[in-house]
Each structure stands twice: as structure tokens, then as C-alpha cells.
């Protein structure tokens, strides 16, 4: 899955750069790196400053983030939680400031993406029946799809380099049924961020995208 996603991303880049009159840019989302995730980003359009088709792909390797919602307690827990998986995002964005052809250093792109996220989670569940610790291993895997709504501020440093600062909100088409502990337990979902299995909350991921514009300007 990881190899297929990355190969598809590279083929799309090669094909699109050959298209006449289209501009492209590639980059990476630095905000995902602390979560052991690599997300490669791209945008393609004949009017890249105003609107673009977007395609991102990436992989998460053994992310350990997870926990109970604030204020919630139980006589149980999860140890050694690890989440891995590949993901893709395909969608559209337009710039609220530059959409009329205005040339500005700072823009405000908003967008929507179809997100596909594969996950494999392993961990050890600890419970305390009769006051005695009991441990059992658990492993789940699956595929989740939904929409990602993005809002960013784009800052141009030069003709080729620019930076996106913003946030992505995930809205799942369905909730996971193979959750750890219970539905409100939060764990990392590749390409999405922390997520529970009850209502797709919080489902937020930061965006710190460093981008490089390709081809002739």
C-alpha cells in the first residue's frame, strides 16, 4: 500500500508537468513530522495562484499518540500503542484573495479533499478485574474515508518558494467499529490526526507546508 501510493504520486507529478500551460508545485507538510508521518503535497493548475487541483500522499510509521478524552477516567488503559498506514488526499482549492487575479504576497486558500486512510494498530490492553492487572494484545487494521476541509494562509517568499500555515478538519463517511477500549478513545489516524470512533472528533491536523513551484514562471 505504501509503495503503491508513493509510485502513484510520482507518476502524477511526471504526467502533469508535461501538460501544456499548467503550472505545478510540490512540497511537504512539516507539521506531520513530529507524529512520525511524511506527507508529500502537490498542486496543479493553469492559474496556480488562483485555484488548483491538489494531490497529497504519505505514510505514518508507528505513531504512539492516543488517550482518553479530557476528564474521562476508567479502570483500563492501552500500552505500546502503535499506528502505521498510508494515506492519500485528492481535491480542489481556491484562494479567496487571489481568485480575481490579484498579485499579493499573502493569500487565503481554502479547499476540500477526499481522504483515504489505511491503518494498522497494535497495542496491549490493560484491565483490572478484581484489582488484578490483566494484559492482552490487540491488533486491528482497516481503511477509512472522508472529507478534509482546509483553511490556510499562503505566504510567498519568492517566485518559487511559498509556505502554507493552516489546519485541516476531517469529516468521516463512517466511524470505525474496531476501536480500542471504547468509541471515545482517541488514537492517531494516518493523514487525519487524533480521532475517536464515535463522531470523528477532534479530527484536526496542522498544516505547515513548505512548497516549491516547478517549471517556467
PDB file of N, CA and C in Angstrom, residues 38-126:
ATOM      1  N   UNK A  38       5.196  11.281   7.105  1.00  0.00           N
ATOM      2  CA  UNK A  38       5.718  12.051   5.982  1.00  0.00           C
ATOM      3  C   UNK A  38       4.574  12.272   5.008  1.00  0.00           C
ATOM      4  N   UNK A  39       4.264  13.534   4.727  1.00  0.00           N
ATOM      5  CA  UNK A  39       3.200  13.870   3.785  1.00  0.00           C
ATOM      6  C   UNK A  39       3.776  14.711   2.655  1.00  0.00           C
ATOM      7  N   UNK A  40       3.740  14.176   1.432  1.00  0.00           N
ATOM      8  CA  UNK A  40       4.166  14.900   0.241  1.00  0.00           C
ATOM      9  C   UNK A  40       2.954  15.575  -0.376  1.00  0.00           C
ATOM     10  N   UNK A  41       3.104  16.831  -0.752  1.00  0.00           N
ATOM     11  CA  UNK A  41       1.974  17.612  -1.249  1.00  0.00           C
ATOM     12  C   UNK A  41       2.239  18.083  -2.670  1.00  0.00           C
ATOM     13  N   UNK A  42       1.156  18.328  -3.408  1.00  0.00           N
ATOM     14  CA  UNK A  42       1.301  18.875  -4.757  1.00  0.00           C
ATOM     15  C   UNK A  42       0.047  19.642  -5.130  1.00  0.00           C
ATOM     16  N   UNK A  43       0.209  20.594  -6.058  1.00  0.00           N
ATOM     17  CA  UNK A  43      -0.910  21.389  -6.567  1.00  0.00           C
ATOM     18  C   UNK A  43      -0.657  21.673  -8.038  1.00  0.00           C
ATOM     19  N   UNK A  44      -1.745  21.643  -8.858  1.00  0.00           N
ATOM     20  CA  UNK A  44      -1.603  21.747 -10.307  1.00  0.00           C
ATOM     21  C   UNK A  44      -2.730  22.596 -10.873  1.00  0.00           C
ATOM     22  N   UNK A  45      -2.369  23.544 -11.748  1.00  0.00           N
ATOM     23  CA  UNK A  45      -3.383  24.428 -12.318  1.00  0.00           C
ATOM     24  C   UNK A  45      -2.762  25.299 -13.407  1.00  0.00           C
ATOM     25  N   UNK A  46      -3.542  25.738 -14.400  1.00  0.00           N
ATOM     26  CA  UNK A  46      -3.052  26.756 -15.328  1.00  0.00           C
ATOM     27  C   UNK A  46      -3.004  28.141 -14.691  1.00  0.00           C
ATOM     28  N   UNK A  47      -3.664  28.288 -13.533  1.00  0.00           N
ATOM     29  CA  UNK A  47      -3.666  29.553 -12.784  1.00  0.00           C
ATOM     30  C   UNK A  47      -3.427  29.221 -11.310  1.00  0.00           C
ATOM     31  N   UNK A  48      -2.199  28.826 -11.006  1.00  0.00           N
ATOM     32  CA  UNK A  48      -1.875  28.257  -9.703  1.00  0.00           C
ATOM     33  C   UNK A  48      -2.118  29.218  -8.554  1.00  0.00           C
ATOM     34  N   UNK A  49      -1.966  30.517  -8.790  1.00  0.00           N
ATOM     35  CA  UNK A  49      -2.203  31.482  -7.716  1.00  0.00           C
ATOM     36  C   UNK A  49      -3.681  31.583  -7.342  1.00  0.00           C
ATOM     37  N   UNK A  50      -4.565  31.254  -8.272  1.00  0.00           N
ATOM     38  CA  UNK A  50      -5.997  31.451  -8.051  1.00  0.00           C
ATOM     39  C   UNK A  50      -6.712  30.182  -7.593  1.00  0.00           C
ATOM     40  N   UNK A  51      -6.418  29.048  -8.243  1.00  0.00           N
ATOM     41  CA  UNK A  51      -7.057  27.786  -7.882  1.00  0.00           C
ATOM     42  C   UNK A  51      -6.143  26.640  -8.299  1.00  0.00           C
ATOM     43  N   UNK A  52      -6.404  25.454  -7.764  1.00  0.00           N
ATOM     44  CA  UNK A  52      -5.559  24.313  -8.105  1.00  0.00           C
ATOM     45  C   UNK A  52      -6.256  23.004  -7.762  1.00  0.00           C
ATOM     46  N   UNK A  53      -5.935  21.980  -8.553  1.00  0.00           N
ATOM     47  CA  UNK A  53      -6.226  20.604  -8.171  1.00  0.00           C
ATOM     48  C   UNK A  53      -5.080  20.127  -7.288  1.00  0.00           C
ATOM     49  N   UNK A  54      -5.390  19.426  -6.224  1.00  0.00           N
ATOM     50  CA  UNK A  54      -4.363  19.029  -5.266  1.00  0.00           C
ATOM     51  C   UNK A  54      -4.330  17.515  -5.112  1.00  0.00           C
ATOM     52  N   UNK A  55      -3.137  16.999  -4.895  1.00  0.00           N
ATOM     53  CA  UNK A  55      -2.962  15.579  -4.593  1.00  0.00           C
ATOM     54  C   UNK A  55      -1.813  15.425  -3.615  1.00  0.00           C
ATOM     55  N   UNK A  56      -2.094  14.809  -2.476  1.00  0.00           N
ATOM     56  CA  UNK A  56      -1.091  14.550  -1.450  1.00  0.00           C
ATOM     57  C   UNK A  56      -1.051  13.055  -1.157  1.00  0.00           C
ATOM     58  N   UNK A  57       0.094  12.582  -0.718  1.00  0.00           N
ATOM     59  CA  UNK A  57       0.229  11.186  -0.328  1.00  0.00           C
ATOM     60  C   UNK A  57       1.284  11.085   0.759  1.00  0.00           C
ATOM     61  N   UNK A  58       1.151  10.074   1.613  1.00  0.00           N
ATOM     62  CA  UNK A  58       2.121   9.941   2.679  1.00  0.00           C
ATOM     63  C   UNK A  58       1.995   8.642   3.439  1.00  0.00           C
ATOM     64  N   UNK A  59       2.807   8.550   4.492  1.00  0.00           N
ATOM     65  CA  UNK A  59       2.851   7.330   5.298  1.00  0.00           C
ATOM     66  C   UNK A  59       3.168   7.690   6.745  1.00  0.00           C
ATOM     67  N   UNK A  60       2.486   7.014   7.658  1.00  0.00           N
ATOM     68  CA  UNK A  60       2.736   7.135   9.098  1.00  0.00           C
ATOM     69  C   UNK A  60       3.387   5.853   9.588  1.00  0.00           C
ATOM     70  N   UNK A  61       4.450   5.991  10.377  1.00  0.00           N
ATOM     71  CA  UNK A  61       5.173   4.816  10.877  1.00  0.00           C
ATOM     72  C   UNK A  61       5.163   4.788  12.404  1.00  0.00           C
ATOM     73  N   UNK A  62       4.404   3.867  12.970  1.00  0.00           N
ATOM     74  CA  UNK A  62       4.395   3.574  14.405  1.00  0.00           C
ATOM     75  C   UNK A  62       4.193   4.825  15.259  1.00  0.00           C
ATOM     76  N   UNK A  63       3.127   5.538  14.973  1.00  0.00           N
ATOM     77  CA  UNK A  63       2.740   6.678  15.807  1.00  0.00           C
ATOM     78  C   UNK A  63       2.184   6.162  17.128  1.00  0.00           C
ATOM     79  N   UNK A  64       2.607   6.756  18.240  1.00  0.00           N
ATOM     80  CA  UNK A  64       2.223   6.267  19.565  1.00  0.00           C
ATOM     81  C   UNK A  64       1.169   7.129  20.243  1.00  0.00           C
ATOM     82  N   UNK A  65       0.606   8.113  19.553  1.00  0.00           N
ATOM     83  CA  UNK A  65      -0.352   9.008  20.191  1.00  0.00           C
ATOM     84  C   UNK A  65      -1.691   8.322  20.419  1.00  0.00           C
ATOM     85  N   UNK A  66      -2.262   8.561  21.573  1.00  0.00           N
ATOM     86  CA  UNK A  66      -3.576   8.011  21.899  1.00  0.00           C
ATOM     87  C   UNK A  66      -3.921   8.334  23.335  1.00  0.00           C
ATOM     88  N   UNK A  67      -5.195   8.239  23.683  1.00  0.00           N
ATOM     89  CA  UNK A  67      -5.593   8.500  25.054  1.00  0.00           C
ATOM     90  C   UNK A  67      -7.078   8.749  25.196  1.00  0.00           C
ATOM     91  N   UNK A  68      -7.490   8.951  26.437  1.00  0.00           N
ATOM     92  CA  UNK A  68      -8.888   9.211  26.759  1.00  0.00           C
ATOM     93  C   UNK A  68      -9.204  10.690  26.597  1.00  0.00           C
ATOM     94  N   UNK A  69     -10.461  11.038  26.337  1.00  0.00           N
ATOM     95  CA  UNK A  69     -10.855  12.449  26.322  1.00  0.00           C
ATOM     96  C   UNK A  69     -10.596  13.103  27.672  1.00  0.00           C
ATOM     97  N   UNK A  70     -10.375  14.398  27.672  1.00  0.00           N
ATOM     98  CA  UNK A  70     -10.110  15.134  28.904  1.00  0.00           C
ATOM     99  C   UNK A  70     -11.251  14.957  29.902  1.00  0.00           C
ATOM    100  N   UNK A  71     -10.895  14.622  31.150  1.00  0.00           N
ATOM    101  CA  UNK A  71     -11.888  14.476  32.210  1.00  0.00           C
ATOM    102  C   UNK A  71     -12.508  13.103  32.318  1.00  0.00           C
ATOM    103  N   UNK A  72     -12.165  12.187  31.412  1.00  0.00           N
ATOM    104  CA  UNK A  72     -12.744  10.845  31.432  1.00  0.00           C
ATOM    105  C   UNK A  72     -11.762   9.875  32.069  1.00  0.00           C
ATOM    106  N   UNK A  73     -12.264   8.975  32.925  1.00  0.00           N
ATOM    107  CA  UNK A  73     -11.417   8.016  33.614  1.00  0.00           C
ATOM    108  C   UNK A  73     -12.029   6.625  33.495  1.00  0.00           C
ATOM    109  N   UNK A  74     -11.167   5.614  33.526  1.00  0.00           N
ATOM    110  CA  UNK A  74     -11.652   4.233  33.549  1.00  0.00           C
ATOM    111  C   UNK A  74     -10.575   3.359  34.177  1.00  0.00           C
ATOM    112  N   UNK A  75     -10.965   2.158  34.607  1.00  0.00           N
ATOM    113  CA  UNK A  75     -10.013   1.228  35.209  1.00  0.00           C
ATOM    114  C   UNK A  75      -9.392   0.352  34.120  1.00  0.00           C
ATOM    115  N   UNK A  76      -8.830   1.001  33.099  1.00  0.00           N
ATOM    116  CA  UNK A  76      -8.244   0.284  31.970  1.00  0.00           C
ATOM    117  C   UNK A  76      -7.245   1.210  31.293  1.00  0.00           C
ATOM    118  N   UNK A  77      -6.542   0.685  30.320  1.00  0.00           N
ATOM    119  CA  UNK A  77      -5.575   1.501  29.604  1.00  0.00           C
ATOM    120  C   UNK A  77      -4.988   0.749  28.429  1.00  0.00           C
ATOM    121  N   UNK A  78      -4.217   1.468  27.616  1.00  0.00           N
ATOM    122  CA  UNK A  78      -3.543   0.882  26.458  1.00  0.00           C
ATOM    123  C   UNK A  78      -2.060   1.199  26.554  1.00  0.00           C
ATOM    124  N   UNK A  79      -1.244   0.183  26.410  1.00  0.00           N
ATOM    125  CA  UNK A  79       0.201   0.360  26.415  1.00  0.00           C
ATOM    126  C   UNK A  79       0.768  -0.026  25.052  1.00  0.00           C
ATOM    127  N   UNK A  80       1.902   0.596  24.716  1.00  0.00           N
ATOM    128  CA  UNK A  80       2.629   0.281  23.480  1.00  0.00           C
ATOM    129  C   UNK A  80       1.745   0.407  22.234  1.00  0.00           C
ATOM    130  N   UNK A  81       0.901   1.426  22.209  1.00  0.00           N
ATOM    131  CA  UNK A  81       0.051   1.653  21.042  1.00  0.00           C
ATOM    132  C   UNK A  81       0.897   2.157  19.874  1.00  0.00           C
ATOM    133  N   UNK A  82       0.771   1.508  18.733  1.00  0.00           N
ATOM    134  CA  UNK A  82       1.500   1.898  17.527  1.00  0.00           C
ATOM    135  C   UNK A  82       0.534   1.901  16.348  1.00  0.00           C
ATOM    136  N   UNK A  83       0.532   3.004  15.593  1.00  0.00           N
ATOM    137  CA  UNK A  83      -0.323   3.118  14.414  1.00  0.00           C
ATOM    138  C   UNK A  83       0.532   3.399  13.187  1.00  0.00           C
ATOM    139  N   UNK A  84       0.340   2.607  12.142  1.00  0.00           N
ATOM    140  CA  UNK A  84       1.041   2.804  10.872  1.00  0.00           C
ATOM    141  C   UNK A  84       0.033   2.735   9.733  1.00  0.00           C
ATOM    142  N   UNK A  85       0.380   3.347   8.598  1.00  0.00           N
ATOM    143  CA  UNK A  85      -0.501   3.257   7.441  1.00  0.00           C
ATOM    144  C   UNK A  85      -0.235   4.339   6.410  1.00  0.00           C
ATOM    145  N   UNK A  86      -0.640   4.066   5.173  1.00  0.00           N
ATOM    146  CA  UNK A  86      -0.512   5.018   4.070  1.00  0.00           C
ATOM    147  C   UNK A  86      -1.811   5.789   3.895  1.00  0.00           C
ATOM    148  N   UNK A  87      -1.721   6.949   3.263  1.00  0.00           N
ATOM    149  CA  UNK A  87      -2.913   7.762   3.024  1.00  0.00           C
ATOM    150  C   UNK A  87      -2.740   8.589   1.756  1.00  0.00           C
ATOM    151  N   UNK A  88      -3.876   9.031   1.199  1.00  0.00           N
ATOM    152  CA  UNK A  88      -3.856   9.944   0.063  1.00  0.00           C
ATOM    153  C   UNK A  88      -4.936  10.998   0.259  1.00  0.00           C
ATOM    154  N   UNK A  89      -4.759  12.136  -0.410  1.00  0.00           N
ATOM    155  CA  UNK A  89      -5.734  13.226  -0.386  1.00  0.00           C
ATOM    156  C   UNK A  89      -5.813  13.813  -1.792  1.00  0.00           C
ATOM    157  N   UNK A  90      -7.012  13.870  -2.353  1.00  0.00           N
ATOM    158  CA  UNK A  90      -7.205  14.427  -3.690  1.00  0.00           C
ATOM    159  C   UNK A  90      -8.352  15.421  -3.643  1.00  0.00           C
ATOM    160  N   UNK A  91      -8.125  16.626  -4.166  1.00  0.00           N
ATOM    161  CA  UNK A  91      -9.194  17.612  -4.064  1.00  0.00           C
ATOM    162  C   UNK A  91      -8.944  18.882  -4.854  1.00  0.00           C
ATOM    163  N   UNK A  92      -9.496  19.973  -4.334  1.00  0.00           N
ATOM    164  CA  UNK A  92      -9.524  21.266  -5.030  1.00  0.00           C
ATOM    165  C   UNK A  92      -9.395  22.373  -3.994  1.00  0.00           C
ATOM    166  N   UNK A  93      -8.700  23.436  -4.384  1.00  0.00           N
ATOM    167  CA  UNK A  93      -8.614  24.602  -3.506  1.00  0.00           C
ATOM    168  C   UNK A  93      -8.679  25.876  -4.346  1.00  0.00           C
ATOM    169  N   UNK A  94      -9.157  26.954  -3.736  1.00  0.00           N
ATOM    170  CA  UNK A  94      -9.122  28.259  -4.396  1.00  0.00           C
ATOM    171  C   UNK A  94      -8.756  29.310  -3.366  1.00  0.00           C
ATOM    172  N   UNK A  95      -8.185  30.403  -3.859  1.00  0.00           N
ATOM    173  CA  UNK A  95      -7.661  31.455  -2.992  1.00  0.00           C
ATOM    174  C   UNK A  95      -8.659  32.601  -2.906  1.00  0.00           C
ATOM    175  N   UNK A  96      -9.121  32.901  -1.710  1.00  0.00           N
ATOM    176  CA  UNK A  96     -10.109  33.959  -1.510  1.00  0.00           C
ATOM    177  C   UNK A  96      -9.574  35.336  -1.882  1.00  0.00           C
ATOM    178  N   UNK A  97      -8.269  35.536  -1.743  1.00  0.00           N
ATOM    179  CA  UNK A  97      -7.670  36.840  -2.021  1.00  0.00           C
ATOM    180  C   UNK A  97      -7.242  36.957  -3.482  1.00  0.00           C
ATOM    181  N   UNK A  98      -6.629  35.909  -4.018  1.00  0.00           N
ATOM    182  CA  UNK A  98      -6.033  35.977  -5.353  1.00  0.00           C
ATOM    183  C   UNK A  98      -6.948  35.469  -6.470  1.00  0.00           C
ATOM    184  N   UNK A  99      -8.169  35.064  -6.145  1.00  0.00           N
ATOM    185  CA  UNK A  99      -9.036  34.427  -7.141  1.00  0.00           C
ATOM    186  C   UNK A  99      -9.360  35.348  -8.323  1.00  0.00           C
ATOM    187  N   UNK A 100      -9.319  36.664  -8.133  1.00  0.00           N
ATOM    188  CA  UNK A 100      -9.624  37.607  -9.217  1.00  0.00           C
ATOM    189  C   UNK A 100      -8.374  38.020  -9.986  1.00  0.00           C
ATOM    190  N   UNK A 101      -7.258  37.342  -9.743  1.00  0.00           N
ATOM    191  CA  UNK A 101      -6.035  37.651 -10.458  1.00  0.00           C
ATOM    192  C   UNK A 101      -5.135  38.642  -9.755  1.00  0.00           C
ATOM    193  N   UNK A 102      -5.468  39.012  -8.530  1.00  0.00           N
ATOM    194  CA  UNK A 102      -4.627  39.944  -7.778  1.00  0.00           C
ATOM    195  C   UNK A 102      -3.304  39.283  -7.414  1.00  0.00           C
ATOM    196  N   UNK A 103      -2.220  40.037  -7.519  1.00  0.00           N
ATOM    197  CA  UNK A 103      -0.895  39.545  -7.157  1.00  0.00           C
ATOM    198  C   UNK A 103      -0.561  40.067  -5.766  1.00  0.00           C
ATOM    199  N   UNK A 104      -0.583  39.193  -4.781  1.00  0.00           N
ATOM    200  CA  UNK A 104      -0.306  39.577  -3.401  1.00  0.00           C
ATOM    201  C   UNK A 104       0.687  38.603  -2.785  1.00  0.00           C
ATOM    202  N   UNK A 105       1.398  39.058  -1.777  1.00  0.00           N
ATOM    203  CA  UNK A 105       2.351  38.200  -1.081  1.00  0.00           C
ATOM    204  C   UNK A 105       1.642  37.181  -0.204  1.00  0.00           C
ATOM    205  N   UNK A 106       0.498  37.566   0.363  1.00  0.00           N
ATOM    206  CA  UNK A 106      -0.244  36.691   1.270  1.00  0.00           C
ATOM    207  C   UNK A 106      -1.603  36.360   0.661  1.00  0.00           C
ATOM    208  N   UNK A 107      -1.922  35.087   0.606  1.00  0.00           N
ATOM    209  CA  UNK A 107      -3.216  34.625   0.124  1.00  0.00           C
ATOM    210  C   UNK A 107      -3.929  33.802   1.183  1.00  0.00           C
ATOM    211  N   UNK A 108      -5.202  33.489   0.918  1.00  0.00           N
ATOM    212  CA  UNK A 108      -6.016  32.714   1.865  1.00  0.00           C
ATOM    213  C   UNK A 108      -6.708  31.570   1.118  1.00  0.00           C
ATOM    214  N   UNK A 109      -5.986  30.488   0.834  1.00  0.00           N
ATOM    215  CA  UNK A 109      -6.608  29.354   0.143  1.00  0.00           C
ATOM    216  C   UNK A 109      -7.492  28.530   1.089  1.00  0.00           C
ATOM    217  N   UNK A 110      -8.637  28.104   0.586  1.00  0.00           N
ATOM    218  CA  UNK A 110      -9.465  27.121   1.273  1.00  0.00           C
ATOM    219  C   UNK A 110      -9.696  25.969   0.303  1.00  0.00           C
ATOM    220  N   UNK A 111      -9.916  24.774   0.843  1.00  0.00           N
ATOM    221  CA  UNK A 111     -10.045  23.633  -0.044  1.00  0.00           C
ATOM    222  C   UNK A 111     -10.818  22.493   0.570  1.00  0.00           C
ATOM    223  N   UNK A 112     -11.102  21.507  -0.271  1.00  0.00           N
ATOM    224  CA  UNK A 112     -11.771  20.290   0.164  1.00  0.00           C
ATOM    225  C   UNK A 112     -11.068  19.109  -0.501  1.00  0.00           C
ATOM    226  N   UNK A 113     -10.848  18.044   0.273  1.00  0.00           N
ATOM    227  CA  UNK A 113     -10.147  16.865  -0.222  1.00  0.00           C
ATOM    228  C   UNK A 113     -10.928  15.602   0.105  1.00  0.00           C
ATOM    229  N   UNK A 114     -10.852  14.639  -0.791  1.00  0.00           N
ATOM    230  CA  UNK A 114     -11.258  13.277  -0.479  1.00  0.00           C
ATOM    231  C   UNK A 114     -10.052  12.588   0.141  1.00  0.00           C
ATOM    232  N   UNK A 115     -10.212  12.060   1.350  1.00  0.00           N
ATOM    233  CA  UNK A 115      -9.107  11.441   2.074  1.00  0.00           C
ATOM    234  C   UNK A 115      -9.362   9.945   2.212  1.00  0.00           C
ATOM    235  N   UNK A 116      -8.367   9.158   1.827  1.00  0.00           N
ATOM    236  CA  UNK A 116      -8.377   7.723   2.069  1.00  0.00           C
ATOM    237  C   UNK A 116      -7.232   7.377   2.997  1.00  0.00           C
ATOM    238  N   UNK A 117      -7.518   6.672   4.086  1.00  0.00           N
ATOM    239  CA  UNK A 117      -6.519   6.427   5.123  1.00  0.00           C
ATOM    240  C   UNK A 117      -6.532   4.955   5.537  1.00  0.00           C
ATOM    241  N   UNK A 118      -5.430   4.265   5.262  1.00  0.00           N
ATOM    242  CA  UNK A 118      -5.262   2.888   5.721  1.00  0.00           C
ATOM    243  C   UNK A 118      -4.581   2.901   7.084  1.00  0.00           C
ATOM    244  N   UNK A 119      -4.987   2.024   7.964  1.00  0.00           N
ATOM    245  CA  UNK A 119      -4.384   1.985   9.295  1.00  0.00           C
ATOM    246  C   UNK A 119      -4.162   0.546   9.750  1.00  0.00           C
ATOM    247  N   UNK A 120      -3.105   0.379  10.515  1.00  0.00           N
ATOM    248  CA  UNK A 120      -2.845  -0.860  11.240  1.00  0.00           C
ATOM    249  C   UNK A 120      -2.389  -0.465  12.629  1.00  0.00           C
ATOM    250  N   UNK A 121      -3.126  -0.896  13.643  1.00  0.00           N
ATOM    251  CA  UNK A 121      -2.823  -0.536  15.022  1.00  0.00           C
ATOM    252  C   UNK A 121      -2.554  -1.791  15.845  1.00  0.00           C
ATOM    253  N   UNK A 122      -1.536  -1.705  16.681  1.00  0.00           N
ATOM    254  CA  UNK A 122      -1.236  -2.768  17.631  1.00  0.00           C
ATOM    255  C   UNK A 122      -1.057  -2.139  19.006  1.00  0.00           C
ATOM    256  N   UNK A 123      -1.349  -2.895  20.028  1.00  0.00           N
ATOM    257  CA  UNK A 123      -1.195  -2.396  21.389  1.00  0.00           C
ATOM    258  C   UNK A 123      -1.529  -3.469  22.405  1.00  0.00           C
ATOM    259  N   UNK A 124      -1.298  -3.143  23.654  1.00  0.00           N
ATOM    260  CA  UNK A 124      -1.611  -4.034  24.769  1.00  0.00           C
ATOM    261  C   UNK A 124      -2.650  -3.371  25.652  1.00  0.00           C
ATOM    262  N   UNK A 125      -3.784  -4.029  25.835  1.00  0.00           N
ATOM    263  CA  UNK A 125      -4.860  -3.500  26.669  1.00  0.00           C
ATOM    264  C   UNK A 125      -4.693  -4.025  28.091  1.00  0.00           C
ATOM    265  N   UNK A 126      -4.723  -3.102  29.047  1.00  0.00           N
ATOM    266  CA  UNK A 126      -4.604  -3.448  30.461  1.00  0.00           C
ATOM    267  C   UNK A 126      -5.938  -3.203  31.162  1.00  0.00           C
TER     268      UNK A 126
END
